[in-house]
Short mmCIF file of C-alpha atoms in Angstrom, two decimals:
data_model
loop_
_atom_site.label_atom_id
_atom_site.label_comp_id
_atom_site.label_asym_id
_atom_site.label_seq_id
_atom_site.Cartn_x
_atom_site.Cartn_y
_atom_site.Cartn_z
CA LEU Z 236 -7.08 -23.81 21.86
CA ALA Z 237 -8.76 -20.75 20.47
CA SER Z 238 -5.71 -20.06 18.32
CA PHE Z 239 -6.69 -23.07 16.23
CA ARG Z 240 -10.19 -21.78 15.58
CA LYS Z 241 -11.05 -19.69 12.58
CA ASN Z 242 -13.42 -17.41 14.44
CA ASP Z 243 -11.52 -14.19 15.07
CA ALA Z 244 -13.91 -13.11 17.78
CA GLU Z 245 -13.16 -16.27 19.72
CA ILE Z 246 -9.42 -15.73 19.33
CA GLU Z 247 -9.75 -12.16 20.58
CA SER Z 248 -11.89 -13.27 23.51
CA ALA Z 249 -9.42 -16.02 24.44
CA LEU Z 250 -6.45 -13.65 24.33
CA ALA Z 251 -8.32 -11.01 26.35
CA GLY Z 252 -9.02 -13.68 28.97
CA VAL Z 253 -5.33 -14.63 29.12
CA VAL Z 254 -4.25 -11.00 29.46
CA LYS Z 255 -6.77 -10.38 32.22
CA ALA Z 256 -5.71 -13.49 34.15
CA ALA Z 257 -1.98 -12.98 33.51
CA PRO Z 258 -1.25 -9.25 32.95
CA HIS Z 259 2.46 -9.96 32.61
CA ASP Z 260 2.03 -12.38 29.71
CA LEU Z 261 3.55 -9.98 27.18
CA GLU Z 262 3.27 -12.41 24.28
CA ALA Z 263 -0.50 -12.74 24.67
CA ALA Z 264 -0.85 -9.00 25.22
CA ASN Z 265 1.13 -8.25 22.07
CA ARG Z 266 -1.00 -10.62 19.99
CA LEU Z 267 -4.14 -8.98 21.32
CA ALA Z 268 -2.75 -5.52 20.55
CA VAL Z 269 -2.07 -6.61 16.97
CA ILE Z 270 -5.69 -7.75 16.62
CA TYR Z 271 -6.93 -4.40 17.97
CA GLN Z 272 -4.79 -2.53 15.44
CA GLN Z 273 -5.93 -4.72 12.57
CA ARG Z 274 -9.50 -3.86 13.51
CA ARG Z 275 -8.55 -0.18 13.88
CA ARG Z 276 -9.42 -0.13 17.57
CA TYR Z 277 -6.48 2.11 18.24
CA GLY Z 278 -7.59 3.35 21.64
CA ASP Z 279 -7.73 -0.22 22.94
CA ALA Z 280 -4.37 -1.00 21.32
CA VAL Z 281 -2.67 2.03 22.85
CA LYS Z 282 -4.06 1.29 26.31
CA LEU Z 283 -2.81 -2.29 26.17
CA LEU Z 284 0.59 -1.43 24.69
CA ARG Z 285 1.24 1.30 27.26
CA GLU Z 286 0.37 -1.15 30.03
CA MET Z 287 2.99 -3.48 28.55
CA ALA Z 288 5.50 -0.62 28.53
CA LYS Z 289 5.20 -0.27 32.29
CA THR Z 290 6.98 -3.61 32.69
CA ASP Z 291 8.97 -3.64 29.45
CA ARG Z 292 10.14 -0.03 29.05
CA ARG Z 293 13.42 -0.95 27.36
CA ASN Z 294 11.80 -2.76 24.46
CA PRO Z 295 12.35 -0.57 21.38
CA ALA Z 296 9.93 -2.55 19.20
CA LEU Z 297 7.18 -1.92 21.73
CA TRP Z 298 7.65 1.85 21.56
CA ASN Z 299 7.57 1.62 17.77
CA GLN Z 300 4.22 -0.17 17.98
CA ILE Z 301 2.90 2.45 20.37
CA ALA Z 302 3.94 5.21 17.97
CA TYR Z 303 1.98 3.74 15.08
CA ALA Z 304 -1.08 2.97 17.22
CA GLU Z 305 -1.09 6.52 18.58
CA ALA Z 306 -0.67 7.97 15.09
CA PHE Z 307 -3.46 5.94 13.52
CA GLY Z 308 -5.64 6.86 16.47
CA GLY Z 309 -5.03 10.54 15.67
CA ASN Z 310 -2.78 11.36 18.62
CA ARG Z 311 0.27 13.03 17.09
CA PRO Z 312 1.83 14.16 20.43
CA GLY Z 313 1.48 10.64 21.80
CA ALA Z 314 3.07 9.19 18.69
CA MET Z 315 6.02 11.59 18.79
CA GLU Z 316 6.53 10.92 22.52
CA ALA Z 317 6.67 7.19 21.84
CA LEU Z 318 9.14 7.77 19.02
CA GLY Z 319 11.27 9.78 21.44
CA GLU Z 320 11.43 6.78 23.78
CA TYR Z 321 12.28 4.55 20.80
CA ARG Z 322 15.08 6.93 19.75
CA LYS Z 323 16.59 6.94 23.27
CA LEU Z 324 16.91 3.16 23.14
CA ASN Z 325 18.15 2.86 19.54
CA PRO Z 326 19.57 6.22 18.43
CA ALA Z 327 21.54 4.74 15.50
CA ASP Z 328 18.73 2.52 14.16
CA PRO Z 329 17.49 3.79 10.76
CA ASN Z 330 14.06 2.34 11.54
CA VAL Z 331 13.56 5.05 14.18
CA GLU Z 332 13.79 7.78 11.55
CA ASP Z 333 11.80 5.71 9.06
CA SER Z 334 8.95 5.32 11.56
CA THR Z 335 9.16 9.03 12.36
CA GLY Z 336 8.79 9.73 8.66
CA ASP Z 337 5.73 7.48 8.48
CA VAL Z 338 4.06 9.26 11.39
CA LEU Z 339 4.79 12.71 9.95
CA PHE Z 340 3.56 11.57 6.54
CA PHE Z 341 0.31 10.34 8.09
CA PHE Z 342 -0.30 13.77 9.62
CA GLY Z 343 0.47 15.58 6.36
CA LYS Z 344 3.90 16.92 7.37
CA PHE Z 345 5.44 15.83 4.10
CA ALA Z 346 8.61 17.96 4.02
CA GLU Z 347 9.44 16.90 7.58
CA ALA Z 348 8.64 13.28 6.71
CA ALA Z 349 11.06 13.45 3.77
CA GLU Z 350 13.80 14.76 6.05
CA SER Z 351 13.25 11.84 8.42
CA TYR Z 352 13.38 9.30 5.59
CA GLU Z 353 16.59 10.91 4.34
CA LYS Z 354 18.07 10.67 7.84
CA ALA Z 355 17.13 6.99 7.90
CA HIS Z 356 19.03 6.48 4.66
CA LYS Z 357 22.11 8.27 6.01
CA LEU Z 358 22.05 6.06 9.09
CA GLY Z 359 21.77 2.91 6.96
CA PRO Z 360 22.66 3.50 3.29
CA LYS Z 361 21.93 -0.15 2.42
CA TRP Z 362 19.07 -0.64 4.89
CA GLN Z 363 16.09 -2.31 3.18
CA GLY Z 364 17.74 -1.76 -0.19
CA GLY Z 365 17.43 2.01 0.11
CA PHE Z 366 13.64 1.93 0.54
CA ALA Z 367 13.79 5.04 2.75
CA LEU Z 368 14.81 6.97 -0.39
CA PHE Z 369 11.75 5.62 -2.18
CA LYS Z 370 9.55 6.93 0.64
CA ALA Z 371 11.44 10.23 0.64
CA ALA Z 372 10.64 10.63 -3.05
CA TRP Z 373 6.94 10.21 -2.33
CA ALA Z 374 7.05 12.63 0.58
CA ARG Z 375 8.87 15.23 -1.54
CA MET Z 376 6.27 14.77 -4.28
CA TYR Z 377 3.44 15.32 -1.80
CA ALA Z 378 5.28 18.41 -0.53
CA ASP Z 379 5.33 19.69 -4.14
CA ASP Z 380 9.14 19.59 -4.20
CA LEU Z 381 9.20 17.74 -7.50
CA ALA Z 382 12.85 18.21 -8.37
CA ALA Z 383 13.86 16.72 -5.03
CA ALA Z 384 11.32 13.93 -5.51
CA ASP Z 385 12.88 12.97 -8.83
CA SER Z 386 16.36 13.15 -7.29
CA ARG Z 387 15.49 10.85 -4.40
CA MET Z 388 13.81 8.36 -6.73
CA GLU Z 389 16.86 8.30 -8.99
CA GLN Z 390 19.05 7.62 -5.94
CA TYR Z 391 16.78 4.72 -5.03
CA LEU Z 392 16.77 3.36 -8.59
CA ALA Z 393 20.57 3.53 -8.74
CA LEU Z 394 20.71 1.21 -5.73
CA LEU Z 395 18.05 -1.06 -7.21
CA ARG Z 396 19.94 -1.36 -10.50
CA THR Z 397 22.86 -2.97 -8.73
CA ALA Z 398 20.53 -5.64 -7.29
CA ASN Z 399 17.96 -6.10 -10.06
CA LYS Z 400 18.42 -4.16 -13.28
CA GLN Z 401 15.18 -5.34 -14.87
CA MET Z 402 13.07 -4.39 -11.87
CA ALA Z 403 14.78 -0.99 -11.78
CA GLU Z 404 13.71 -0.42 -15.41
CA LEU Z 405 10.11 -1.23 -14.51
CA ARG Z 406 10.12 0.98 -11.40
CA ALA Z 407 11.68 3.85 -13.36
CA ALA Z 408 8.91 3.67 -15.97
CA GLN Z 409 6.25 3.54 -13.25
CA TRP Z 410 7.65 6.69 -11.69
CA GLN Z 411 7.77 8.44 -15.06
CA PHE Z 412 4.11 7.65 -15.67
CA LEU Z 413 3.14 8.81 -12.20
CA ARG Z 414 5.00 12.08 -12.71
CA GLY Z 415 3.22 12.75 -16.00
CA ARG Z 416 5.95 11.64 -18.39
CA ARG Z 417 3.65 9.09 -19.96
CA ALA Z 418 5.15 8.91 -23.45
CA GLU Z 419 8.60 8.19 -22.03
CA ALA Z 420 7.19 5.55 -19.70
CA ARG Z 421 5.29 3.77 -22.47
CA SER Z 422 8.25 3.92 -24.82
CA SER Z 423 10.50 2.37 -22.19
CA LEU Z 424 8.21 -0.57 -21.41
CA THR Z 425 7.20 -1.14 -25.03
CA ALA Z 426 10.87 -1.44 -25.93
CA ILE Z 427 11.39 -3.94 -23.11
CA LEU Z 428 8.40 -5.98 -24.25
CA GLY Z 429 9.88 -6.11 -27.75
CA GLN Z 430 12.92 -7.99 -26.50
CA GLY Z 431 12.68 -11.68 -27.35
CA SER Z 432 14.66 -13.10 -24.46
CA LEU Z 433 12.59 -11.87 -21.50
CA ALA Z 434 11.87 -14.28 -18.68
CA ARG Z 435 8.17 -15.10 -18.60
CA PRO Z 436 7.42 -13.62 -15.13
CA TYR Z 437 9.11 -10.32 -16.02
CA ARG Z 438 7.32 -10.18 -19.39
CA GLY Z 439 4.05 -10.65 -17.50
CA LEU Z 440 4.83 -7.74 -15.17
CA VAL Z 441 5.72 -5.41 -18.03
CA ALA Z 442 2.65 -6.38 -20.07
CA SER Z 443 0.40 -6.01 -17.01
CA GLN Z 444 1.73 -2.53 -16.37
CA LEU Z 445 0.97 -1.46 -19.94
CA TYR Z 446 -2.55 -2.87 -19.58
CA VAL Z 447 -3.07 -1.00 -16.30
CA TRP Z 448 -1.98 2.24 -17.93
CA ASP Z 449 -4.53 1.66 -20.70
CA ILE Z 450 -7.20 1.00 -18.06
CA ALA Z 451 -6.25 4.19 -16.23
CA GLU Z 452 -6.70 6.10 -19.48
CA GLY Z 453 -10.17 4.67 -20.12
CA ARG Z 454 -9.47 1.87 -22.60
CA LEU Z 455 -10.67 -1.11 -20.55
CA ALA Z 456 -13.58 -1.91 -22.91
CA GLN Z 457 -11.18 -1.95 -25.87
CA LEU Z 458 -8.87 -4.36 -24.07
CA VAL Z 459 -11.75 -6.71 -23.31
CA ALA Z 460 -12.85 -6.63 -26.96
CA GLU Z 461 -9.29 -7.48 -28.05
CA PHE Z 462 -9.16 -10.41 -25.64
CA ARG Z 463 -12.48 -11.69 -26.99
CA ALA Z 464 -11.09 -11.43 -30.54
CA ARG Z 465 -7.89 -13.18 -29.42
CA THR Z 466 -5.80 -10.17 -30.44
CA PRO Z 467 -4.50 -8.84 -27.08
CA ARG Z 468 -2.16 -5.94 -27.74
CA TYR Z 469 0.44 -6.87 -25.11
CA GLY Z 470 -0.04 -10.64 -25.04
CA THR Z 471 -1.76 -12.90 -22.54
CA GLU Z 472 1.02 -13.21 -19.94
CA VAL Z 473 -0.40 -10.94 -17.24
CA THR Z 474 -0.93 -10.88 -13.50
CA PRO Z 475 -3.84 -12.99 -12.17
CA VAL Z 476 -6.10 -10.03 -11.37
CA LEU Z 477 -5.94 -8.79 -14.97
CA ALA Z 478 -6.20 -12.29 -16.38
CA GLY Z 479 -9.31 -12.91 -14.28
CA LEU Z 480 -10.93 -9.70 -15.45
CA LEU Z 481 -10.10 -9.99 -19.15
CA GLU Z 482 -10.55 -13.73 -19.51
CA GLY Z 483 -13.80 -13.57 -17.54
CA ALA Z 484 -15.10 -10.90 -19.89
CA LYS Z 485 -14.13 -13.00 -22.89
CA ALA Z 486 -15.97 -15.99 -21.43
CA GLY Z 487 -19.14 -13.96 -21.02
CA LEU Z 488 -19.28 -14.03 -17.22
CA THR Z 489 -21.43 -11.45 -15.47
CA PRO Z 490 -19.64 -8.63 -13.59
CA ALA Z 491 -20.43 -10.29 -10.24
CA GLU Z 492 -19.09 -13.64 -11.48
CA ARG Z 493 -15.91 -11.99 -12.76
CA ALA Z 494 -15.33 -10.19 -9.46
CA ALA Z 495 -15.80 -13.48 -7.59
CA ALA Z 496 -13.38 -15.24 -9.95
CA ILE Z 497 -10.75 -12.55 -9.46
CA SER Z 498 -11.13 -12.77 -5.70
CA ARG Z 499 -10.71 -16.54 -5.78
CA VAL Z 500 -7.55 -16.28 -7.87
CA MET Z 501 -5.99 -13.40 -5.96
CA GLY Z 502 -7.36 -13.94 -2.45
CA GLY Z 503 -4.97 -14.87 0.33
CA ASN Z 504 -2.13 -12.44 0.86
CA ALA Z 505 -4.19 -9.28 0.40
CA PRO Z 506 -7.90 -10.10 0.13
CA GLY Z 507 -8.97 -6.52 0.87
CA MET Z 508 -6.81 -5.13 -1.90
CA THR Z 509 -7.98 -7.89 -4.24
CA VAL Z 510 -11.67 -7.15 -3.71
CA ALA Z 511 -11.03 -3.41 -4.03
CA ALA Z 512 -9.14 -3.86 -7.32
CA ALA Z 513 -11.77 -6.21 -8.74
CA THR Z 514 -14.63 -3.90 -7.75
CA PHE Z 515 -12.86 -0.86 -9.16
CA LEU Z 516 -12.09 -2.53 -12.49
CA GLU Z 517 -15.64 -3.81 -12.80
CA ALA Z 518 -17.00 -0.31 -12.17
CA ARG Z 519 -14.68 1.06 -14.86
CA LEU Z 520 -15.90 -1.60 -17.30
CA HIS Z 521 -19.59 -1.29 -16.38
CA PRO Z 522 -20.18 2.22 -14.97
CA PRO Z 523 -21.58 3.69 -12.86
CA LEU Z 524 -20.43 2.33 -9.52
CA SER Z 525 -23.40 0.77 -7.73
CA ALA Z 526 -24.28 1.20 -4.07
CA GLU Z 527 -23.24 -2.43 -3.60
CA GLY Z 528 -19.92 -1.66 -5.29
CA LEU Z 529 -19.26 1.21 -2.90
CA GLN Z 530 -20.10 -1.05 0.03
CA ALA Z 531 -17.60 -3.62 -1.28
CA LEU Z 532 -14.88 -0.96 -1.54
CA VAL Z 533 -15.53 0.26 2.00
CA MET Z 534 -15.58 -3.28 3.41
CA ALA Z 535 -12.34 -4.10 1.57
CA ASP Z 536 -10.72 -0.98 2.99
CA ASN Z 537 -11.90 -1.78 6.51
CA ALA Z 538 -10.48 -5.32 6.18
CA THR Z 539 -7.01 -3.98 5.31
CA PRO Z 540 -4.55 -3.10 8.10
CA GLU Z 541 -4.18 0.66 7.98
CA ALA Z 542 -0.41 0.60 7.61
CA SER Z 543 -0.94 -1.16 4.26
CA ALA Z 544 -4.08 0.68 3.19
CA MET Z 545 -2.78 3.33 0.78
CA PHE Z 546 -4.44 1.60 -2.17
CA THR Z 547 -7.71 0.55 -0.51
CA HIS Z 548 -8.10 4.01 1.11
CA ALA Z 549 -7.75 5.65 -2.29
CA LEU Z 550 -10.27 3.37 -3.99
CA ALA Z 551 -12.79 3.75 -1.16
CA ALA Z 552 -12.43 7.53 -1.47
CA TRP Z 553 -12.86 7.24 -5.25
CA GLY Z 554 -16.02 5.23 -4.64
CA PHE Z 555 -17.52 7.91 -2.42
CA LEU Z 556 -16.69 10.55 -5.03
CA GLU Z 557 -18.33 8.45 -7.75
CA ARG Z 558 -21.46 8.23 -5.62
CA GLY Z 559 -21.45 11.98 -4.92
CA GLU Z 560 -20.36 11.76 -1.28
CA ALA Z 561 -17.42 14.16 -1.29
CA ALA Z 562 -17.33 14.69 2.48
CA GLU Z 563 -16.83 10.96 3.10
CA ALA Z 564 -14.10 10.86 0.46
CA ALA Z 565 -12.30 13.79 2.10
CA GLN Z 566 -12.29 12.02 5.47
CA ILE Z 567 -10.54 9.00 3.95
CA PHE Z 568 -8.02 11.08 1.99
CA ALA Z 569 -7.12 12.87 5.23
CA ARG Z 570 -5.59 9.59 6.45
CA ARG Z 571 -2.42 9.67 4.37
CA ILE Z 572 -0.62 6.34 4.27
CA PRO Z 573 2.96 6.20 2.94
CA PRO Z 574 3.84 3.45 0.47
CA VAL Z 575 4.90 0.22 2.14
CA ALA Z 576 6.17 -1.64 -0.93
CA THR Z 577 7.35 -0.79 -4.42
CA ASP Z 578 5.03 -3.56 -5.68
CA ASP Z 579 2.17 -1.06 -5.40
CA GLY Z 580 3.73 0.76 -8.36
CA MET Z 581 1.69 -1.14 -10.92
CA LEU Z 582 -1.51 0.28 -9.45
CA TRP Z 583 -0.31 3.85 -8.88
CA PRO Z 584 -2.10 5.19 -11.98
CA LEU Z 585 -5.40 3.91 -10.57
CA ILE Z 586 -4.67 5.66 -7.27
CA PHE Z 587 -3.41 8.85 -8.90
CA PRO Z 588 -5.28 9.15 -12.24
CA GLN Z 589 -4.41 12.86 -12.45
CA SER Z 590 -0.71 12.10 -13.03
#
């Protein structure tokens, strides 16, 4: 019955009771392990998952889980050992090499991570639409092998063009901006926005990206003034988080009220990321970042599963830097999370303002 309750602590307690009473209930144990990982209690997760492995050693997905839990808990040898067990069971599965790349990326072994992602792509050239190439591009960029990074991204974009040409154009511009080719990126998206036959959702994505670039370059106050004057430079079809910020400013809401409005609109799929984005944008509009703002960034980061926390990690680290706490920022940046979705591309300039 606890699964129907909203209190997470009760759910955890109920599952722990089931696992204690029935150690071989692998479904309950797995659900409890997921909760531990979401709460970043990696030692507890590893202990539970390895107990499961004693009776379910030939479960490749279980070894994959163990690898990530060990990695996020800081145990690289344990993670690589688990990946070795995973590889024995599924040697031709591209996900084995993809997971290996993620673990190596997390520990800062970027060149080795890129090699693993590239192996994953060779094993499954169409696997996940070529996303392993996308990750390889990032790993090569982190390894300062920029020519290879551009090459891998172009390989990925070539695959994407066959499936979704418009999205490939957007992703290509995002990569150009990230790599410092800002004029080319802006020119590309401005030209797209000038086309009269764009579908409304795509127009909104393109316009939102141009707005985010302006925000990254310090023009947020100008954008708000334009919205108040009803002369928005890229139109009003934007993503909800930007609409909440800009429309809220136009309506004269306080910063706290705007942040709450954004969270209400965007909350659900990624509440931690939503709160982090809203807090960050508010701090850019009304600097400096307050102590309460930093607390909100840290809480948002802690509420985000680590495997998806590239963005919230970066903004929490930014918050510590803004408040003069460089050592805390360095600790967060040491936990390097690979990208998990190309959708994060719109926010890359906020994560990497030095691009």
